[in-house]
Short mmCIF file of C-alpha atoms and ligand atoms in Angstrom, two decimals:
data_model
loop_
_atom_site.label_atom_id
_atom_site.label_comp_id
_atom_site.label_asym_id
_atom_site.label_seq_id
_atom_site.Cartn_x
_atom_site.Cartn_y
_atom_site.Cartn_z
CA MET A 1 43.78 89.53 91.32
CA ASP A 2 47.13 92.11 93.01
CA SER A 3 45.78 94.96 94.69
CA PHE A 4 47.58 98.47 93.81
CA ASP A 5 50.03 97.46 96.12
CA GLU A 6 51.27 94.17 95.23
CA LEU A 7 51.89 95.68 91.84
CA LEU A 8 54.15 98.47 92.97
CA GLY A 9 58.04 97.61 93.01
CA ARG A 10 59.55 98.99 97.30
CA ASP A 11 61.20 102.25 95.61
CA GLU A 12 57.49 103.34 94.02
CA GLN A 13 55.45 102.39 97.58
CA ALA A 14 57.44 104.59 99.29
CA ILE A 15 57.81 107.39 96.73
CA MET A 16 53.59 107.29 97.14
CA ARG A 17 53.79 106.61 100.78
CA LEU A 18 55.93 109.34 101.62
CA ARG A 19 54.36 111.72 99.16
CA SER A 20 51.20 111.63 100.14
CA LEU A 21 52.80 112.10 104.15
CA TYR A 22 54.30 115.47 102.88
CA ARG A 23 50.78 116.43 101.10
CA GLN A 24 49.41 115.55 104.45
CA PHE A 25 52.17 118.65 106.17
CA GLY A 26 51.08 121.37 103.52
CA TYR A 27 54.08 120.88 101.33
CA LYS A 28 53.86 120.99 97.69
CA GLN A 29 55.51 119.09 94.75
CA TYR A 30 58.11 120.90 92.78
CA LYS A 31 59.26 119.99 89.46
CA MET A 32 62.09 120.85 87.25
CA SER A 33 64.56 120.15 84.70
CA ARG A 34 67.06 117.26 84.64
CA PHE A 35 69.38 119.64 83.24
CA GLU A 36 70.85 123.12 84.43
CA GLU A 37 73.21 124.96 83.39
CA TYR A 38 77.02 123.98 85.34
CA GLU A 39 78.11 127.61 86.14
CA LEU A 40 75.58 126.84 89.23
CA TYR A 41 77.43 123.32 90.39
CA ALA A 42 80.64 125.01 89.02
CA ASP A 43 79.79 127.77 92.05
CA ASN A 44 79.28 125.47 94.93
CA LYS A 45 81.23 122.70 94.49
CA THR A 46 81.50 122.02 97.76
CA PHE A 47 78.24 121.60 98.28
CA LEU A 48 78.25 118.17 96.71
CA ALA A 49 78.17 115.12 97.26
CA SER A 50 80.24 114.54 95.27
CA GLY A 51 82.26 116.93 92.22
CA GLU A 52 81.95 114.58 89.45
CA ILE A 53 79.76 116.31 86.75
CA ILE A 54 78.36 115.11 83.89
CA THR A 55 78.39 117.87 81.24
CA PHE A 56 77.48 118.23 77.75
CA THR A 57 77.07 121.72 75.26
CA GLY A 58 73.66 122.77 74.90
CA ALA A 59 72.12 124.95 72.36
CA GLY A 60 74.13 129.12 72.08
CA GLY A 61 77.31 126.85 73.11
CA LYS A 62 76.34 126.86 76.60
CA LEU A 63 77.82 123.74 79.24
CA MET A 64 74.98 122.32 80.99
CA ALA A 65 75.03 119.45 83.05
CA LEU A 66 73.02 116.91 83.99
CA ARG A 67 71.71 117.68 87.62
CA PRO A 68 73.39 115.81 90.34
CA ASP A 69 71.62 117.69 93.17
CA VAL A 70 67.67 119.00 93.35
CA THR A 71 68.80 121.72 96.49
CA LEU A 72 70.60 123.89 94.47
CA SER A 73 68.43 123.80 91.98
CA ILE A 74 65.05 125.03 94.17
CA VAL A 75 67.54 128.08 96.02
CA LYS A 76 68.02 128.91 92.19
CA ASN A 77 64.60 129.64 91.46
CA THR A 78 62.54 130.49 94.98
CA LYS A 79 62.78 134.38 95.43
CA ASP A 80 62.89 135.81 98.82
CA ASP A 81 59.17 137.81 99.28
CA GLY A 82 59.62 137.09 102.86
CA LYS A 83 57.02 134.35 102.23
CA LEU A 84 57.25 130.52 103.69
CA LYS A 85 57.86 128.35 100.99
CA LYS A 86 57.23 124.61 101.62
CA LEU A 87 57.96 122.06 98.86
CA TYR A 88 59.00 118.39 98.37
CA TYR A 89 60.24 116.72 94.90
CA ASN A 90 60.81 113.67 93.70
CA GLU A 91 63.26 112.99 91.62
CA ASN A 92 66.98 111.45 89.75
CA VAL A 93 70.10 112.99 90.29
CA PHE A 94 73.24 111.75 88.25
CA ARG A 95 75.54 111.01 90.24
CA HIS A 96 79.35 109.61 90.77
CA ASP A 97 79.73 107.59 93.51
CA GLY A 98 83.60 106.67 92.80
CA ASN A 99 83.34 104.03 90.21
CA GLY A 100 80.89 105.52 87.61
CA PHE A 101 78.09 107.77 87.43
CA LYS A 102 74.79 106.36 88.80
CA GLU A 103 71.16 108.12 88.61
CA GLN A 104 69.48 107.57 92.01
CA THR A 105 66.15 108.63 92.71
CA GLN A 106 65.56 111.03 95.65
CA VAL A 107 62.59 111.97 97.73
CA GLY A 108 62.90 114.81 99.96
CA LEU A 109 61.05 118.49 101.28
CA GLU A 110 62.79 121.87 101.76
CA CYS A 111 61.30 124.50 103.46
CA ILE A 112 62.12 128.10 102.53
CA GLY A 113 61.16 131.40 103.94
CA PRO A 114 60.79 132.36 107.50
CA ILE A 115 62.09 129.74 109.49
CA ASP A 116 61.12 129.01 113.58
CA ILE A 117 62.28 126.21 115.52
CA ASN A 118 58.03 124.68 115.56
CA LEU A 119 59.19 124.22 111.48
CA MET A 120 62.26 123.09 112.06
CA SER A 121 60.65 120.18 114.64
CA GLU A 122 58.22 119.36 112.18
CA VAL A 123 60.89 118.47 110.14
CA LEU A 124 62.72 116.67 111.67
CA ALA A 125 59.83 114.28 112.37
CA LEU A 126 58.82 114.03 108.85
CA ALA A 127 62.07 112.93 108.74
CA TRP A 128 61.87 110.27 111.47
CA ARG A 129 58.65 109.42 110.30
CA SER A 130 59.84 109.05 106.44
CA LEU A 131 62.33 106.88 107.87
CA GLU A 132 59.58 105.05 109.71
CA GLU A 133 57.51 104.69 106.27
CA LEU A 134 60.65 102.99 104.61
CA GLY A 135 60.67 100.36 106.73
CA GLY A 136 61.97 98.66 109.15
CA SER A 137 64.08 99.71 112.57
CA PRO A 138 64.83 103.85 112.25
CA ARG A 139 67.64 105.53 113.58
CA LEU A 140 67.77 110.00 113.10
CA ASP A 141 71.41 111.07 115.06
CA ILE A 142 71.42 115.20 114.27
CA SER A 143 74.51 117.57 115.40
CA HIS A 144 74.91 121.23 115.35
CA MET A 145 77.25 123.26 112.78
CA GLY A 146 76.52 126.17 115.38
CA TYR A 147 77.87 124.09 118.32
CA ILE A 148 80.98 123.04 116.35
CA GLY A 149 81.59 126.26 114.71
CA GLY A 150 81.19 128.31 117.87
CA LEU A 151 83.79 125.73 119.53
CA LEU A 152 86.54 125.57 116.65
CA LYS A 153 86.06 129.23 116.82
CA SER A 154 87.32 129.68 120.49
CA VAL A 155 91.07 129.55 119.03
CA GLU A 156 92.35 130.89 116.55
CA MET A 157 93.61 128.51 114.08
CA THR A 158 93.78 128.68 109.39
CA ALA A 159 91.31 126.96 107.73
CA GLU A 160 93.49 124.21 106.83
CA GLN A 161 93.79 123.28 110.30
CA ARG A 162 89.95 123.50 110.18
CA SER A 163 89.21 121.84 108.14
CA GLU A 164 91.55 118.84 109.04
CA LEU A 165 90.34 118.95 112.51
CA LEU A 166 86.85 118.66 111.08
CA ARG A 167 87.67 115.06 109.67
CA ARG A 168 89.11 114.08 111.86
CA ILE A 169 85.69 114.75 114.65
CA SER A 170 84.20 113.44 111.86
CA SER A 171 86.08 109.76 111.83
CA LYS A 172 86.04 110.11 115.67
CA ASN A 173 89.78 109.66 115.78
CA ALA A 174 90.26 110.74 119.23
CA SER A 175 93.84 109.31 118.80
CA GLU A 176 94.80 112.00 115.73
CA LEU A 177 92.08 114.63 117.87
CA GLY A 178 94.83 115.28 120.51
CA ALA A 179 98.18 115.16 118.63
CA LEU A 180 96.26 117.85 116.03
CA CYS A 181 95.78 120.04 118.98
CA ASN A 182 99.22 119.32 120.43
CA GLU A 183 101.12 120.13 116.93
CA TYR A 184 98.87 123.23 116.30
CA GLY A 185 99.61 124.11 119.51
CA PHE A 186 95.73 125.11 120.73
CA GLY A 187 95.70 124.69 124.00
CA GLY A 188 94.88 121.13 125.99
CA GLU A 189 91.04 122.20 127.79
CA PHE A 190 90.72 122.81 124.26
CA ARG A 191 91.64 119.75 123.01
CA GLU A 192 89.51 117.59 125.89
CA LYS A 193 87.01 119.43 124.26
CA ILE A 194 86.92 118.50 121.44
CA THR A 195 87.98 115.43 121.33
CA ALA A 196 85.00 114.60 124.00
CA LEU A 197 82.58 116.38 121.61
CA ALA A 198 83.88 113.98 118.68
CA ALA A 199 82.46 110.88 120.86
CA LEU A 200 79.47 111.82 122.47
CA TYR A 201 76.65 109.83 121.12
CA ASP A 202 73.69 109.76 123.26
CA HIS A 203 69.79 111.12 123.56
CA TYR A 204 69.70 115.11 124.44
CA ASP A 205 69.44 114.51 127.80
CA ASP A 206 72.02 111.65 129.22
CA VAL A 207 74.48 114.48 127.44
CA ALA A 208 73.55 117.57 128.45
CA ALA A 209 75.10 118.26 130.75
CA GLU A 210 78.57 117.18 129.20
CA LEU A 211 77.69 120.18 126.17
CA ARG A 212 76.71 122.48 128.89
CA ARG A 213 80.80 122.18 130.23
CA ILE A 214 82.14 122.32 126.46
CA SER A 215 80.33 125.60 125.61
CA VAL A 216 82.54 127.89 125.60
CA ASN A 217 81.30 130.84 123.64
CA GLU A 218 77.02 133.17 122.58
CA GLU A 219 77.38 130.27 119.40
CA THR A 220 77.53 127.15 121.33
CA ASP A 221 75.34 128.38 124.74
CA ALA A 222 72.77 129.45 121.25
CA ALA A 223 73.60 125.87 119.46
CA LEU A 224 72.50 124.79 122.64
CA CYS A 225 69.63 126.67 123.66
CA GLU A 226 67.87 125.06 120.42
CA LEU A 227 68.92 122.09 120.53
CA GLU A 228 67.34 121.61 123.65
CA GLU A 229 63.60 123.50 122.98
CA LEU A 230 63.84 120.69 119.41
CA TYR A 231 64.10 117.65 121.70
CA ARG A 232 61.47 118.84 124.05
CA LEU A 233 59.13 120.02 121.47
CA LEU A 234 59.66 116.34 119.64
CA GLU A 235 59.23 114.80 122.96
CA ARG A 236 55.92 117.05 122.73
CA SER A 237 55.03 114.89 119.69
CA GLY A 238 55.84 111.02 121.36
CA LEU A 239 59.55 110.94 119.09
CA GLY A 240 62.60 111.77 120.79
CA ARG A 241 64.34 108.58 122.33
CA GLY A 242 65.17 106.89 118.47
CA ILE A 243 66.74 110.69 118.01
CA ASN A 244 70.88 111.26 119.27
CA LEU A 245 72.85 113.42 119.12
CA ASP A 246 76.15 113.03 117.16
CA PHE A 247 78.63 115.84 116.29
CA SER A 248 80.62 113.11 114.06
CA ILE A 249 78.57 114.29 111.62
CA VAL A 250 80.20 117.34 109.89
CA ASN A 251 79.26 119.28 107.37
CA ASP A 252 80.42 122.73 104.98
CA LEU A 253 80.65 125.33 107.09
CA SER A 254 80.61 127.76 104.22
CA TYR A 255 76.72 126.35 103.89
CA TYR A 256 75.18 125.16 107.09
CA SER A 257 74.89 126.84 110.18
CA GLY A 258 72.24 125.21 112.48
CA ILE A 259 71.37 121.64 112.68
CA ILE A 260 71.87 118.59 110.20
CA PHE A 261 70.75 115.16 110.47
CA HIS A 262 71.34 112.52 109.29
CA GLY A 263 68.93 109.19 109.11
CA PHE A 264 69.44 105.34 109.41
CA LEU A 265 67.80 102.01 108.68
CA GLU A 266 69.12 98.83 109.85
CA GLY A 267 70.61 96.71 107.37
CA ILE A 268 71.66 99.74 105.46
CA PRO A 269 75.31 100.36 106.04
CA VAL A 270 74.95 103.64 105.02
CA LYS A 271 73.14 106.91 105.42
CA ILE A 272 70.06 106.21 103.30
CA LEU A 273 68.18 110.56 104.49
CA SER A 274 70.37 113.65 105.41
CA GLY A 275 69.63 117.45 105.31
CA GLY A 276 70.00 120.50 107.92
CA ARG A 277 69.48 124.21 108.07
CA TYR A 278 71.60 125.89 104.95
CA ASP A 279 70.30 130.04 105.30
CA LYS A 280 74.19 131.19 104.21
CA LEU A 281 74.10 128.52 100.87
CA LEU A 282 71.47 130.86 100.40
CA ARG A 283 72.93 133.66 101.83
CA LYS A 284 75.06 133.15 98.35
CA PHE A 285 72.21 133.73 95.80
CA GLY A 286 71.20 136.78 97.68
CA ASN A 287 68.21 135.60 99.74
CA HIS A 288 67.75 136.34 103.46
CA ALA A 289 65.38 133.45 104.18
CA GLY A 290 66.62 130.38 106.07
CA ALA A 291 66.05 126.70 104.59
CA ILE A 292 65.92 123.55 106.04
CA GLY A 293 64.91 120.09 104.53
CA PHE A 294 66.36 116.72 103.65
CA ALA A 295 66.83 113.95 100.58
CA VAL A 296 65.94 109.72 101.31
CA TYR A 297 68.14 107.83 99.06
CA LEU A 298 65.40 105.64 97.81
CA ASP A 299 68.03 103.20 95.43
CA LEU A 300 69.42 102.17 98.82
CA LEU A 301 66.21 100.00 99.95
CA GLU A 302 67.34 96.96 97.80
CA ARG A 303 70.02 96.89 100.08
CA LEU A 304 67.13 96.38 103.28
CA SER A 305 67.68 93.42 104.71
CA PRO A 306 66.22 91.86 107.69
CA ALA A 307 68.60 92.34 111.19
CA GLY A 308 71.09 89.69 110.46
CA ASN A 309 72.78 88.01 114.38
CA GLN A 310 73.34 89.52 117.12
CA MET A 311 77.21 89.55 117.30
CA ILE A 312 80.03 91.74 116.33
CA SER A 313 82.29 91.18 113.24
CA VAL A 314 85.08 91.68 112.83
CA ALA A 315 87.40 91.43 110.13
CA LEU A 316 91.21 91.53 110.73
CA PRO A 317 94.17 91.02 108.02
CA LYS A 318 95.51 88.51 107.00
CA GLY A 319 99.02 87.56 108.26
CA ARG A 320 101.22 88.43 111.72
CA LEU A 321 99.22 92.09 112.03
CA GLY A 322 96.07 90.02 112.13
CA GLU A 323 97.70 87.46 114.71
CA LYS A 324 98.96 90.70 116.62
CA ALA A 325 95.33 91.77 116.39
CA TYR A 326 93.90 89.11 117.25
CA ALA A 327 96.18 88.77 120.20
CA ILE A 328 94.76 92.21 121.66
CA PHE A 329 90.46 90.93 121.71
CA GLU A 330 91.53 87.55 122.63
CA ALA A 331 92.97 89.71 126.04
CA ALA A 332 90.24 91.78 125.77
CA GLY A 333 88.02 89.32 126.35
CA TYR A 334 86.74 88.33 123.04
CA GLY A 335 88.38 84.96 121.98
CA CYS A 336 87.76 82.61 119.74
CA PRO A 337 89.52 79.38 120.54
CA ASP A 338 88.66 78.16 117.03
CA ILE A 339 90.59 80.92 114.88
CA HIS A 340 94.27 78.98 115.93
CA GLU A 341 92.73 75.90 114.17
CA GLN A 342 95.07 74.88 111.04
CA SER A 343 92.80 75.08 108.16
CA ARG A 344 91.81 77.05 105.93
CA ARG A 345 88.51 79.11 107.53
CA LEU A 346 88.37 82.46 106.51
CA VAL A 347 85.17 82.80 109.64
CA PHE A 348 84.98 81.84 113.38
CA ASP A 349 82.59 82.42 115.15
CA SER A 350 82.58 82.90 118.77
CA PRO A 351 78.95 83.20 119.93
CA GLU A 352 79.68 83.16 123.78
CA ASN A 353 81.71 86.02 123.55
CA GLY A 354 79.54 87.72 120.56
CA VAL A 355 81.89 88.20 117.96
CA ARG A 356 82.83 86.82 114.88
CA TYR A 357 86.19 86.95 113.13
CA PHE A 358 86.71 87.30 109.01
CA TRP A 359 90.31 86.95 107.82
CA VAL A 360 90.59 89.52 104.92
CA LYS A 361 93.37 90.63 102.78
CA PRO A 362 94.69 93.43 104.94
CA SER A 363 93.93 96.05 101.76
CA ASP A 364 90.52 94.68 101.64
CA VAL A 365 89.67 95.83 105.39
CA ALA A 366 88.62 99.02 105.22
CA ILE A 367 86.36 98.31 101.62
CA TYR A 368 84.82 95.18 104.25
CA VAL A 369 83.76 97.40 107.64
CA GLU A 370 83.15 100.60 104.80
CA ARG A 371 80.25 98.63 103.14
CA GLY A 372 79.25 96.98 106.03
CA ALA A 373 79.94 93.10 105.73
CA ALA A 374 81.57 93.51 108.94
CA ASP A 375 81.03 95.51 112.17
CA ILE A 376 84.73 97.00 113.54
CA GLY A 377 87.91 95.74 110.96
CA ILE A 378 91.73 96.33 111.47
CA VAL A 379 93.58 98.56 109.93
CA GLY A 380 97.09 100.07 109.38
CA LYS A 381 97.12 103.62 107.85
CA ASP A 382 98.24 103.61 104.96
CA ILE A 383 95.05 101.35 104.12
CA LEU A 384 93.02 104.56 105.56
CA LEU A 385 95.42 107.35 103.60
CA GLU A 386 95.47 105.69 100.11
CA TYR A 387 91.65 104.95 100.57
CA SER A 388 90.07 107.53 102.83
CA PRO A 389 86.99 105.48 103.42
CA ASP A 390 84.46 106.89 105.21
CA VAL A 391 84.58 104.94 108.31
CA TYR A 392 85.02 105.73 112.23
CA GLU A 393 88.21 105.46 113.16
CA LEU A 394 88.27 103.97 117.08
CA LEU A 395 91.39 103.40 118.74
CA ASP A 396 95.33 103.21 117.69
CA LEU A 397 96.49 99.91 118.73
CA GLY A 398 100.49 100.48 118.41
CA ILE A 399 101.05 97.80 116.92
CA GLY A 400 102.00 97.24 112.84
CA LYS A 401 104.31 100.71 113.24
CA CYS A 402 106.35 101.40 110.36
CA ARG A 403 106.61 104.67 108.06
CA VAL A 404 105.62 105.48 104.23
CA CYS A 405 109.01 106.98 103.12
CA VAL A 406 110.38 107.78 99.36
CA ALA A 407 113.44 105.69 98.86
CA ALA A 408 115.94 105.32 95.74
CA GLU A 409 119.28 103.60 95.01
CA LYS A 410 121.60 105.75 96.58
CA GLY A 411 123.05 108.70 95.13
CA PHE A 412 119.71 109.71 93.73
CA SER A 413 119.28 113.03 94.83
CA VAL A 414 115.60 114.13 93.84
CA THR A 415 115.60 117.51 93.99
CA GLU A 416 118.37 117.73 91.00
CA SER A 417 116.46 115.27 89.13
CA GLU A 418 115.24 117.34 85.69
CA HIS A 419 112.34 115.74 84.31
CA THR A 420 109.04 114.97 85.72
CA LEU A 421 109.46 112.46 89.08
CA ARG A 422 108.82 109.06 87.96
CA VAL A 423 107.59 107.17 91.09
CA ALA A 424 106.21 103.65 91.42
CA THR A 425 104.57 102.95 94.05
CA LYS A 426 101.07 100.41 95.80
CA PHE A 427 100.50 104.54 97.73
CA PRO A 428 99.52 106.24 94.29
CA ASN A 429 97.36 109.13 96.30
CA ILE A 430 99.68 109.48 99.35
CA ALA A 431 102.29 109.42 96.65
CA ARG A 432 100.12 112.41 94.67
CA ASP A 433 98.79 114.64 98.13
CA TYR A 434 103.05 114.52 99.17
CA TYR A 435 103.81 115.16 95.92
CA GLY A 436 100.95 117.76 95.41
CA LYS A 437 102.09 119.85 98.24
CA GLN A 438 105.34 120.72 97.42
CA GLY A 439 103.92 121.79 94.64
CA ARG A 440 105.20 119.06 92.57
CA ASP A 441 104.16 117.36 89.92
CA ILE A 442 105.06 113.61 89.71
CA ASP A 443 104.42 110.29 87.43
CA VAL A 444 102.92 107.69 89.14
CA ILE A 445 103.72 103.82 88.17
CA GLY A 446 101.10 101.87 90.22
CA LEU A 447 102.11 98.54 91.19
CA ASN A 448 100.97 95.83 93.58
CA GLY A 449 104.42 94.33 95.28
CA SER A 450 108.05 94.10 95.26
CA ILE A 451 108.54 97.63 94.41
CA GLU A 452 112.11 97.82 95.48
CA LEU A 453 112.50 96.64 91.98
CA ALA A 454 111.57 99.45 89.64
CA PRO A 455 114.23 102.15 90.45
CA LEU A 456 116.39 98.61 89.88
CA LEU A 457 115.31 98.54 86.59
CA GLY A 458 114.69 101.99 85.62
CA LEU A 459 111.53 101.95 85.97
CA SER A 460 111.07 104.66 88.73
CA ASP A 461 113.07 107.24 89.40
CA VAL A 462 112.07 106.62 93.58
CA ILE A 463 109.38 105.00 95.14
CA VAL A 464 107.18 105.55 97.60
CA ASP A 465 106.20 102.50 99.90
CA ILE A 466 106.43 101.23 103.68
CA VAL A 467 109.78 100.75 105.72
CA GLU A 468 109.41 99.08 108.57
CA THR A 469 113.37 97.31 109.32
CA GLY A 470 114.52 99.08 106.30
CA LYS A 471 116.20 94.96 105.37
CA THR A 472 114.80 95.25 101.74
CA LEU A 473 115.72 98.80 101.22
CA LEU A 474 119.31 98.08 102.88
CA GLU A 475 119.43 94.37 100.53
CA ASN A 476 118.50 95.95 97.25
CA ASN A 477 121.19 98.64 97.97
CA LEU A 478 117.94 101.59 97.67
CA GLU A 479 117.69 104.19 100.79
CA PRO A 480 115.19 106.22 102.04
CA ILE A 481 115.02 110.29 101.83
CA GLU A 482 111.89 111.54 103.23
CA THR A 483 109.20 109.76 105.65
CA ILE A 484 106.67 110.77 104.49
CA VAL A 485 103.85 109.62 107.34
CA ASP A 486 104.69 107.23 110.14
CA ILE A 487 102.17 104.05 110.26
CA SER A 488 100.58 101.80 113.32
CA ALA A 489 97.37 100.10 113.16
CA ARG A 490 94.42 101.40 113.56
CA LEU A 491 90.34 99.94 114.96
CA ILE A 492 87.67 100.86 112.88
CA SER A 493 83.56 100.79 112.90
CA ASN A 494 81.31 100.65 110.18
CA LYS A 495 79.80 104.42 111.19
CA VAL A 496 75.65 103.01 110.98
CA SER A 497 76.77 99.83 112.60
CA TYR A 498 78.32 101.28 115.27
CA LYS A 499 74.83 103.56 116.11
CA PHE A 500 73.06 99.84 116.33
CA ASN A 501 76.03 98.08 117.92
CA HIS A 502 77.26 100.80 120.27
CA GLU A 503 76.96 99.57 123.51
CA ALA A 504 78.61 95.76 122.16
CA ILE A 505 80.86 98.69 120.51
CA SER A 506 82.01 101.19 122.99
CA LYS A 507 82.48 98.37 125.58
CA MET A 508 84.71 96.55 122.70
CA CYS A 509 86.60 99.75 122.37
CA SER A 510 86.78 100.01 126.09
CA LYS A 511 87.78 97.02 127.19
CA ILE A 512 90.94 97.05 124.46
CA ALA A 513 92.02 100.36 125.41
CA GLU A 514 92.33 99.26 129.07
CA ASN A 515 94.27 96.84 127.93
CA LEU A 516 96.25 98.74 125.36
CA SER A 517 96.96 101.17 128.33
CA ASP A 518 97.86 97.82 130.67
CA CYS A 519 100.62 96.67 128.65
CA PHE A 520 101.67 99.97 126.89
CA GLY A 521 101.64 102.91 129.63
CA GLU A 522 99.80 106.45 129.54
CA THR A 523 99.76 106.13 124.92
CA PHE A 524 96.43 104.85 124.87
CA LYS A 525 94.40 106.18 127.93
C1 PRP B 1 106.52 95.53 102.61
C2 PRP B 1 107.12 96.46 101.69
C3 PRP B 1 107.78 96.16 101.20
C4 PRP B 1 108.82 95.23 103.11
C5 PRP B 1 108.51 97.05 103.90
O1 PRP B 1 106.22 94.28 101.62
O2 PRP B 1 106.60 97.28 100.58
O3 PRP B 1 108.46 95.69 100.43
O4 PRP B 1 107.39 94.90 103.34
O5 PRP B 1 109.75 95.93 105.28
P1 PRP B 1 111.47 95.71 106.10
O6 PRP B 1 111.56 97.78 105.57
O7 PRP B 1 111.43 95.30 107.18
O8 PRP B 1 111.82 95.53 104.56
P2 PRP B 1 105.39 93.40 101.71
O9 PRP B 1 106.18 92.36 102.81
O10 PRP B 1 104.59 93.48 102.72
O11 PRP B 1 104.80 92.77 100.29
P3 PRP B 1 105.27 93.44 98.98
O12 PRP B 1 106.75 93.53 98.39
O13 PRP B 1 104.62 92.32 98.03
O14 PRP B 1 103.90 94.52 98.73
#
């Protein structure tokens, strides 16, 4: 006869183990309804993982929602009575993942009340032990919104500039962080410090000196003291070595002010645990206590696979750009002679150089990398702007240079057009964003190629498309009207692969960057 454990699926076993772990530490189960008034989420949209929510009309005509989040319900129902509440939950939430709504199982815990450093260390230790309970090789990375927020406060900036910088920090995008600081007129010291902070990825002891150097004010000093104390406490409980600092983990500064953290298991290409200190969320509910918690996304466990081979896999875009990109890898010492053979093979291994190449359709590179089918990839900035994949953007390779432009038949005037502007494009998001910033409504006509035909046949007024030499426009009696953005090829990395293969990927990037600066001079230093 099967044992009780064998009768349970992997998810159920995990739930049982996590519940028992949290109970041992004095956490009480919190149960809640699947429905909430929609208002709760409408007032706190940026706290949610996705803005999409399933709504329905309840009794009395009230707009109700299928719960997309657990923390907000707990916070809403918790009184500020000065007592510490230690709660755990095992609930389903309804979230949109970009393709459709999914019902997801979450197990997590929340502490609300007076939160001290010992409790913070207990929560981090429980996050670590939760990952261990799920199996595989865990990793827990910590960031501190107080430290990031303090550094951002050291220069005067608008909310929009802050969110643009945060976006670049979260993708470890050093080249754009530098360019934005220059564009905004921030000093060289701030630019250097923020770029250095985004790049950090290591144990506290290995980056403490650098963090002291970057620290600029009382807020960053206080955050640093808290991190120091936390690491000492974690060390005392036998933890710490698998726990790195990574300031590319960022969250909304209006909800989070202290530590935030993400947990990973080798083989699962996205975070499986997410948590942090969210006192500012409580303030919005008139509650002046402290709060810290985390959630584990159990559905991801089905993606847990044994660690694969040790080669770094690289998605190259098929075509001329891919060939140029491969030449850069080869020059940096990552050659794979077989790749030159005339065949229809798509995968090429070079075990001696620890690298595997795939040829992928250029517009698919970011999908392979974001989903972890490739560790790194080479992709045009146009694709990154269009699809906004959650990846690290580590290097601007300076190849594949072109522009995304608005173009039309000679003599056409966008400003004089009296009807809603019809825009044909392969880049609907870039086009909407561009015209949205001008407050202009457009009718997007999505096409997959030969975009230049659209205005010629009266299908659209203008096109938003790539212009490299300008030859295609010229030969079709079209002309560029405005440049939306300059494009070049970028080296991107899956965020989790970057963490588990940190040494190999950062070595590869340094070698490539060295080679690029040898070829192109100062640009890449
Ligand atoms: C791209 C772009 C333009 C052309 C511009 O097309 O969509 O059509 O290149 O290059 P040029 O300025 O040097 O003339 P692509 O070759 O990708 O084919 P597509 O038309 O099928 O998208």
